[in-house]
Tab-separated table of C-alpha atoms (C1' of nucleotides) in Angstrom:
chain	number	residue	atom	x	y	z
K	45	MET	CA	132.291	93.771	127.752
K	46	SER	CA	132.631	94.901	131.335
K	47	LYS	CA	129.107	96.187	131.263
K	48	MET	CA	127.957	92.805	130.837
K	49	PRO	CA	129.031	90.706	133.690
K	50	LEU	CA	126.351	87.745	133.284
K	51	GLY	CA	126.264	85.242	130.409
K	52	LYS	CA	123.151	84.003	131.401
K	53	GLY	CA	120.679	86.562	133.254
K	54	LYS	CA	120.486	88.637	130.552
K	55	LYS	CA	117.657	90.839	132.002
K	56	THR	CA	115.734	90.951	128.597
K	57	LYS	CA	117.637	94.141	127.426
K	58	GLY	CA	118.023	95.136	123.770
K	59	ARG	CA	115.628	95.306	121.322
K	60	GLN	CA	113.252	92.265	121.299
K	61	PRO	CA	109.634	92.818	120.492
K	62	ARG	CA	109.833	91.058	117.639
K	63	GLU	CA	106.707	90.209	118.309
K	64	ILE	CA	103.871	93.109	119.184
K	65	ARG	CA	103.915	94.165	122.577
K	66	LEU	CA	101.392	96.795	123.204
K	67	VAL	CA	102.717	99.163	125.802
K	68	GLU	CA	100.326	99.548	128.386
K	69	ASP	CA	102.153	100.985	131.168
K	70	GLU	CA	101.352	104.636	130.619
K	71	GLN	CA	104.755	105.814	132.173
K	72	SER	CA	106.714	103.777	129.536
K	73	ARG	CA	104.087	104.281	126.668
K	74	GLN	CA	105.113	107.982	126.879
K	75	VAL	CA	108.725	107.281	126.507
K	76	THR	CA	108.315	104.946	123.487
K	77	PHE	CA	105.911	107.108	122.002
K	78	SER	CA	108.249	109.828	122.048
K	79	LYS	CA	111.759	107.801	120.788
K	80	ARG	CA	109.376	106.495	118.014
K	81	LYS	CA	108.206	109.430	116.900
K	82	ALA	CA	111.152	110.804	116.719
K	83	GLY	CA	112.196	107.785	114.744
K	84	VAL	CA	109.332	108.154	112.235
K	85	PHE	CA	109.960	112.054	111.822
K	86	LYS	CA	113.981	111.011	111.245
K	87	LYS	CA	113.041	108.409	108.508
K	88	ALA	CA	110.387	110.911	106.960
K	89	SER	CA	113.333	113.667	106.943
K	90	GLU	CA	115.624	110.998	105.239
K	91	LEU	CA	112.980	109.985	102.875
K	92	SER	CA	112.542	113.638	101.857
K	93	ILE	CA	116.051	114.779	101.482
K	94	LEU	CA	117.208	111.531	99.769
K	95	CYS	CA	114.478	111.137	97.578
K	96	ARG	CA	113.020	114.555	97.047
K	97	ALA	CA	110.203	113.884	98.154
K	98	ASN	CA	107.521	116.222	99.834
K	99	LEU	CA	105.585	114.978	102.509
K	100	ALA	CA	103.342	115.828	105.801
K	101	ILE	CA	102.472	113.888	108.957
K	102	VAL	CA	100.365	114.307	111.470
K	103	VAL	CA	100.185	112.117	114.651
K	104	PHE	CA	97.971	112.223	117.882
K	105	SER	CA	99.474	110.555	120.881
K	106	LYS	CA	97.178	108.764	123.025
K	107	SER	CA	96.341	111.797	125.195
K	108	ASP	CA	95.357	113.442	122.080
K	109	ASN	CA	97.994	115.639	121.715
K	110	ALA	CA	99.018	116.441	118.145
K	111	PHE	CA	102.278	116.852	116.625
K	112	ALA	CA	103.078	117.338	112.742
K	113	PHE	CA	106.449	117.158	110.811
K	114	GLY	CA	106.343	118.403	106.993
K	115	SER	CA	109.041	119.084	104.538
K	116	PRO	CA	109.785	121.516	102.891
K	117	SER	CA	106.642	122.404	105.370
K	118	VAL	CA	103.614	121.301	105.778
K	119	ASP	CA	101.173	123.767	104.282
K	120	ALA	CA	104.000	123.645	101.243
K	121	VAL	CA	103.490	119.818	100.548
K	122	LEU	CA	99.902	120.134	100.813
K	123	ASP	CA	99.701	123.764	98.572
K	124	GLY	CA	101.627	121.640	95.938
K	125	SER	CA	103.398	124.774	94.987
K	126	ALA	CA	105.797	123.775	92.462
K	127	ALA	CA	107.798	126.839	93.955
K	128	ASN	CA	109.524	123.857	96.136
K	129	GLU	CA	112.089	123.383	93.491
K	130	VAL	CA	113.935	126.214	94.252
K	131	GLU	CA	113.841	125.372	98.192
K	132	TRP	CA	115.212	121.987	96.865
K	133	GLU	CA	118.189	123.503	94.657
K	134	HIS	CA	119.218	125.497	97.796
K	135	LEU	CA	119.138	122.465	100.156
K	136	GLU	CA	120.947	120.350	97.803
K	137	ALA	CA	123.804	123.025	97.546
K	138	LEU	CA	123.888	123.163	101.460
K	139	ILE	CA	124.563	119.496	101.473
K	140	ARG	CA	127.379	119.644	98.970
K	141	GLN	CA	128.740	122.295	100.595
K	142	THR	CA	128.634	120.833	104.082
K	143	LYS	CA	130.225	117.719	102.388
K	144	GLU	CA	133.070	119.359	100.976
K	145	LYS	CA	133.792	121.176	104.060
K	146	GLY	CA	133.272	117.951	105.776
K	147	GLU	CA	135.016	118.991	109.338
K	148	GLU	CA	132.502	120.537	111.777
K	149	VAL	CA	130.493	117.807	111.098
K	150	LYS	CA	131.016	115.136	113.543
K	151	ALA	CA	129.421	112.495	111.723
K	152	GLU	CA	127.630	111.229	114.934
K	153	GLU	CA	126.001	114.321	116.274
K	154	ALA	CA	125.945	115.649	112.570
K	155	ARG	CA	124.562	113.335	110.540
K	156	MET	CA	120.859	114.502	109.122
K	157	ARG	CA	121.004	116.514	112.247
K	158	ALA	CA	123.758	118.982	110.742
K	159	ILE	CA	122.178	119.577	107.721
K	160	ALA	CA	118.869	120.499	109.320
K	161	GLU	CA	120.030	122.915	111.471
K	162	LYS	CA	121.991	124.464	108.623
K	163	ILE	CA	118.805	125.207	106.769
K	164	GLU	CA	117.176	126.252	110.038
K	165	GLU	CA	119.695	129.018	109.974
K	166	VAL	CA	119.220	129.767	106.358
K	167	GLN	CA	116.063	130.009	106.585
K	168	ARG	CA	115.875	132.118	109.568
K	169	LYS	CA	117.822	134.906	107.542
K	170	GLY	CA	116.203	134.208	104.473
K	171	GLY	CA	112.711	134.317	105.806
K	172	GLU	CA	110.867	131.421	104.499
K	173	GLN	CA	110.423	128.083	106.609
K	174	PHE	CA	111.867	125.361	105.221
K	175	TRP	CA	111.420	122.685	107.748
K	176	TRP	CA	108.417	122.668	109.625
K	177	GLN	CA	107.641	120.615	112.709
K	178	ALA	CA	104.753	121.933	114.934
K	179	ASP	CA	104.343	120.891	118.163
K	180	VAL	CA	100.529	121.242	118.530
K	181	GLU	CA	100.210	120.390	122.387
K	182	GLN	CA	96.518	121.509	123.344
K	183	LEU	CA	94.933	120.723	119.807
K	184	GLY	CA	92.662	118.192	120.172
K	185	LYS	CA	91.312	116.242	117.417
K	186	ALA	CA	87.993	117.872	117.894
K	187	GLU	CA	89.643	121.037	116.136
K	188	LEU	CA	90.383	120.226	113.036
K	189	PRO	CA	87.342	120.147	111.493
K	190	GLU	CA	88.435	121.477	107.716
K	191	PHE	CA	91.340	119.709	107.465
K	192	ILE	CA	89.118	116.446	108.307
K	193	LYS	CA	86.517	117.312	105.561
K	194	ALA	CA	89.146	118.002	103.272
K	195	LEU	CA	91.302	114.746	103.366
K	196	GLU	CA	87.622	112.520	103.081
K	197	ARG	CA	87.355	114.661	99.817
K	198	ALA	CA	90.712	113.980	98.899
K	199	ARG	CA	89.913	110.337	99.033
K	200	ASP	CA	87.074	110.576	97.231
K	201	THR	CA	88.727	112.033	94.621
K	202	VAL	CA	91.057	109.384	94.435
K	203	GLY	CA	88.610	106.752	94.008
K	204	HIS	CA	89.850	103.533	94.960
K	205	ILE	CA	91.868	102.228	98.145
K	206	MET	CA	94.748	99.520	98.016
K	207	LEU	CA	96.724	97.852	100.843
K	208	ARG	CA	99.967	97.976	99.100
K	209	SER	CA	102.309	101.019	99.903
K	210	THR	CA	104.053	100.350	96.337
K	211	PRO	CA	102.826	101.842	93.323
K	212	PRO	CA	100.732	99.471	90.540
K	213	PRO	CA	103.150	98.973	87.401
K	214	GLN	CA	102.800	101.779	84.946
P	104	MET	CA	130.367	83.048	105.931
P	105	SER	CA	130.982	81.303	102.633
P	106	LYS	CA	129.147	84.064	100.960
P	107	MET	CA	132.046	86.541	101.737
P	108	PRO	CA	135.265	85.032	100.446
P	109	LEU	CA	137.106	88.282	100.389
P	110	GLY	CA	138.537	89.527	103.244
P	111	LYS	CA	139.775	92.842	101.786
P	112	GLY	CA	137.988	93.747	98.569
P	113	LYS	CA	134.824	94.550	100.459
P	114	LYS	CA	133.081	96.301	97.421
P	115	THR	CA	131.123	98.662	99.923
P	116	LYS	CA	128.206	96.727	100.465
P	117	GLY	CA	125.879	97.285	103.156
P	118	ARG	CA	124.145	100.485	104.392
P	119	GLN	CA	126.826	103.290	104.523
P	120	PRO	CA	125.039	106.683	103.662
P	121	ARG	CA	125.908	108.266	107.322
P	122	GLU	CA	126.725	111.511	105.362
P	123	ILE	CA	123.909	112.869	103.427
P	124	ARG	CA	124.138	111.593	99.854
P	125	LEU	CA	121.565	112.546	97.403
P	126	VAL	CA	120.273	110.327	95.151
P	127	GLU	CA	120.665	111.590	91.637
P	128	ASP	CA	120.329	108.583	89.418
P	129	GLU	CA	116.517	108.401	88.781
P	130	GLN	CA	116.282	104.786	88.734
P	131	SER	CA	117.954	104.232	92.072
P	132	ARG	CA	115.939	107.047	93.371
P	133	GLN	CA	112.967	105.069	92.869
P	134	VAL	CA	114.186	101.925	94.223
P	135	THR	CA	115.045	103.895	97.019
P	136	PHE	CA	112.105	105.961	97.587
P	137	SER	CA	109.925	102.750	97.714
P	138	LYS	CA	112.189	101.299	100.200
P	139	ARG	CA	111.910	104.102	102.398
P	140	LYS	CA	108.485	105.256	102.216
P	141	ALA	CA	107.879	101.303	103.419
P	142	GLY	CA	110.109	101.962	106.067
P	143	VAL	CA	108.602	104.854	106.899
P	144	PHE	CA	104.903	103.381	107.031
P	145	LYS	CA	105.901	100.634	108.696
P	146	LYS	CA	107.498	102.703	111.571
P	147	ALA	CA	104.345	104.574	111.493
P	148	SER	CA	102.162	101.682	111.974
P	149	GLU	CA	104.353	100.441	114.944
P	150	LEU	CA	103.981	103.582	116.637
P	151	SER	CA	100.458	103.806	116.055
P	152	ILE	CA	99.714	99.993	117.695
P	153	LEU	CA	102.408	100.135	120.447
P	154	CYS	CA	101.552	103.581	121.551
P	155	ARG	CA	98.229	103.851	120.527
P	156	ALA	CA	98.380	106.825	118.948
P	157	ASN	CA	96.512	107.778	115.686
P	158	LEU	CA	98.370	109.297	112.583
P	159	ALA	CA	98.252	110.167	109.174
P	160	ILE	CA	100.976	110.683	106.392
P	161	VAL	CA	101.233	112.047	103.062
P	162	VAL	CA	104.110	111.708	100.546
P	163	PHE	CA	104.813	113.175	97.391
P	164	SER	CA	107.434	111.309	95.357
P	165	LYS	CA	109.551	113.281	92.944
P	166	SER	CA	107.393	112.735	90.176
P	167	ASP	CA	104.399	114.111	92.455
P	168	ASN	CA	102.481	110.491	92.527
P	169	ALA	CA	100.629	110.713	95.935
P	170	PHE	CA	100.924	107.980	98.663
P	171	ALA	CA	98.743	107.975	102.086
P	172	PHE	CA	98.751	105.898	105.423
P	173	GLY	CA	96.753	106.304	108.095
P	174	SER	CA	95.832	104.615	111.170
P	175	PRO	CA	93.040	103.386	112.388
P	176	SER	CA	92.618	105.300	108.691
P	177	VAL	CA	93.373	108.676	107.496
P	178	ASP	CA	90.074	110.077	107.816
P	179	ALA	CA	89.419	108.483	110.926
P	180	VAL	CA	92.580	110.350	112.374
P	181	LEU	CA	91.400	113.446	110.623
P	182	ASP	CA	88.103	113.245	112.088
P	183	GLY	CA	89.182	112.406	115.579
P	184	SER	CA	86.262	110.819	116.500
P	185	ALA	CA	86.326	109.025	120.002
P	186	ALA	CA	84.757	106.262	118.146
P	187	ASN	CA	88.004	104.985	117.825
P	188	GLU	CA	88.310	103.439	120.723
P	189	VAL	CA	86.417	100.927	120.119
P	190	GLU	CA	88.500	99.767	117.099
P	191	TRP	CA	91.553	99.900	119.447
P	192	GLU	CA	89.617	97.330	121.846
P	193	HIS	CA	89.121	95.306	118.942
P	194	LEU	CA	92.951	95.638	117.793
P	195	GLU	CA	94.344	94.713	120.983
P	196	ALA	CA	92.324	91.840	121.681
P	197	LEU	CA	93.244	90.669	118.049
P	198	ILE	CA	96.727	90.677	118.967
P	199	ARG	CA	96.574	89.103	122.131
P	200	GLN	CA	94.644	86.233	120.344
P	201	THR	CA	97.373	85.868	117.858
P	202	LYS	CA	100.021	85.922	120.753
P	203	GLU	CA	98.292	83.321	122.762
P	204	LYS	CA	97.810	81.131	119.811
P	205	GLY	CA	101.599	81.599	118.539
P	206	GLU	CA	101.837	78.973	115.860
P	207	GLU	CA	100.958	80.303	112.514
P	208	VAL	CA	102.794	83.231	112.882
P	209	LYS	CA	106.541	82.426	111.929
P	210	ALA	CA	107.744	85.738	113.420
P	211	GLU	CA	109.780	86.185	109.957
P	212	GLU	CA	107.088	86.854	107.397
P	213	ALA	CA	104.706	87.598	110.012
P	214	ARG	CA	105.594	90.067	112.743
P	215	MET	CA	103.371	93.318	112.210
P	216	ARG	CA	102.395	92.296	108.923
P	217	ALA	CA	100.640	89.337	110.264
P	218	ILE	CA	98.490	91.271	112.764
P	219	ALA	CA	97.832	93.781	109.825
P	220	GLU	CA	96.493	90.964	107.314
P	221	LYS	CA	94.391	90.060	110.716
P	222	ILE	CA	92.572	93.120	110.775
P	223	GLU	CA	92.352	93.575	106.644
P	224	GLU	CA	90.642	90.223	107.133
P	225	VAL	CA	88.276	91.171	109.927
P	226	GLN	CA	87.690	94.552	108.550
P	227	ARG	CA	86.701	93.070	105.435
P	228	LYS	CA	84.167	91.257	107.232
P	229	GLY	CA	83.118	93.913	109.585
P	230	GLY	CA	82.692	96.417	107.334
P	231	GLU	CA	84.453	99.153	108.460
P	232	GLN	CA	87.968	100.220	107.243
P	233	PHE	CA	90.688	99.906	109.833
P	234	TRP	CA	93.648	100.303	108.293
P	235	TRP	CA	93.760	102.802	105.275
P	236	GLN	CA	96.745	103.035	103.293
P	237	ALA	CA	96.121	104.496	99.924
P	238	ASP	CA	98.024	104.551	96.557
P	239	VAL	CA	97.109	107.531	94.709
P	240	GLU	CA	98.635	107.081	91.652
P	241	GLN	CA	97.784	109.615	89.201
P	242	LEU	CA	96.931	112.122	91.581
P	243	GLY	CA	99.143	115.202	91.284
P	244	LYS	CA	99.407	117.910	93.829
P	245	ALA	CA	97.233	120.270	92.410
P	246	GLU	CA	94.372	117.718	92.770
P	247	LEU	CA	94.286	118.300	96.784
P	248	PRO	CA	92.831	121.906	96.673
P	249	GLU	CA	90.711	121.720	99.935
P	250	PHE	CA	92.750	119.305	101.697
P	251	ILE	CA	95.501	122.273	101.330
P	252	LYS	CA	93.928	125.087	102.470
P	253	ALA	CA	92.487	123.238	105.358
P	254	LEU	CA	95.662	122.306	106.802
P	255	GLU	CA	96.943	125.669	106.443
P	256	ARG	CA	94.174	126.993	108.542
P	257	ALA	CA	94.611	124.330	110.942
P	258	ARG	CA	98.216	125.288	111.459
P	259	ASP	CA	96.944	129.119	112.118
P	260	THR	CA	94.601	127.859	114.763
P	261	VAL	CA	97.892	126.180	116.386
P	262	GLY	CA	99.435	129.789	116.711
P	263	HIS	CA	102.777	128.512	117.407
P	264	ILE	CA	105.769	126.556	115.496
P	265	MET	CA	108.722	124.802	117.403
P	266	LEU	CA	111.293	122.748	115.766
P	267	ARG	CA	111.194	120.055	118.703
P	268	SER	CA	109.437	116.784	118.305
P	269	THR	CA	109.156	116.527	121.880
P	270	PRO	CA	106.464	118.424	123.724
P	271	PRO	CA	107.217	121.121	126.003
P	272	PRO	CA	107.253	120.494	129.680
P	273	GLN	CA	103.806	120.699	131.259
W	294	DC	C1'	118.323	111.098	130.355
W	295	DG	C1'	122.443	108.387	128.699
W	296	DC	C1'	124.276	103.381	127.668
W	297	DT	C1'	124.695	98.828	125.491
W	298	DA	C1'	122.955	95.074	123.493
W	299	DT	C1'	119.943	93.405	120.154
W	300	DT	C1'	117.257	93.445	115.865
W	301	DG	C1'	115.678	96.014	112.267
W	302	DA	C1'	115.980	98.699	108.105
W	303	DT	C1'	118.496	99.091	103.636
W	304	DA	C1'	122.518	100.031	99.859
W	305	DA	C1'	124.668	97.310	96.475
W	306	DG	C1'	125.051	93.368	94.718
W	307	DA	C1'	123.564	89.027	91.778
Z	274	DT	C1'	113.515	90.755	92.435
Z	275	DC	C1'	116.052	88.514	96.540
Z	276	DT	C1'	119.732	88.196	99.475
Z	277	DT	C1'	123.771	90.022	102.669
Z	278	DA	C1'	126.650	92.596	104.786
Z	279	DT	C1'	126.507	97.381	107.614
Z	280	DC	C1'	124.797	100.504	110.049
Z	281	DA	C1'	120.630	102.806	112.490
Z	282	DA	C1'	116.983	102.614	115.772
Z	283	DT	C1'	115.739	101.573	120.206
Z	284	DA	C1'	113.661	98.409	124.607
Z	285	DG	C1'	115.538	98.004	129.452
Z	286	DC	C1'	117.890	99.840	132.723
Z	287	DG	C1'	121.559	102.672	135.616
DNA sequence: CGCTATTGATAAGA
DNA sequence: TCTTATCAATAGCG
């Protein structure tokens, strides 16, 4: 509390943008982008681990820098090979193991991160890349031609578009 | 406060899983998946709007149901056509307009949602699909052949893999 | 780049 | 499903 002497002159700290506020300042935008991108990736990894869901994300910054994240890996996700089961088993085993030991995990710095590192380590030995997070620095959008066409075709295959994120009742 | 009579018997509500907890119960898993998926999509849309970033996400549930989300649209993102600029201008205009009016927006139900609906409405009239959120119910992973190959090729084009989400210093 | 205050996301419960 | 208590994500600043 000693850090907040003023009770009135709160210089709009914290996290207020409940109403949409476009980040126009090029400087801040970069920071915000990085932070939020990290947040999205983190949430994605949680979704993946907790629900055994495979997923892939591709993000283009304003300046067209590309970033990708996938679990178990971008191509594994898109390839849809059921071989992922094996990886998942391995992952769950690691998680339980880590929980049981429950020590070197400091809960703060650790959390999901610890597991990620664990996996990273194991995968490095095992050979297969489990987590995949690409940093496609120079890659412009124009350089992803096939990728593009493919998704469009995928959409056509689908046939319908909905504006909901929840699946229709079975 | 009247809703919390017990000061001791807190039945572990709230959100505690700071340590990884795999959702094994099939029932709960479905719920958790939907909630988290929604959360990820929301975060993604925020990142997109706030930072003018284009992105695309594909998620496969445990039962291989596919879901996609993209901004401005899945194909627009992957197509990388600079024509998106126009859309962005339009979007920002809408946001400012909405903010200025600042009334029918109840801040709670509204927030990002309001804008999304606004866009949805406009796009419906204009013809172009801006936001794209597909709910590929029956689509199994095996049905995305081209999509797959394409991304793999894209990765090869990239050439390197990093385990960071932040771009290397220029 | 790390801190804090503030708001948001969400696991359990009803 | 909807609500509510808790912990997490993050804007602005040092």
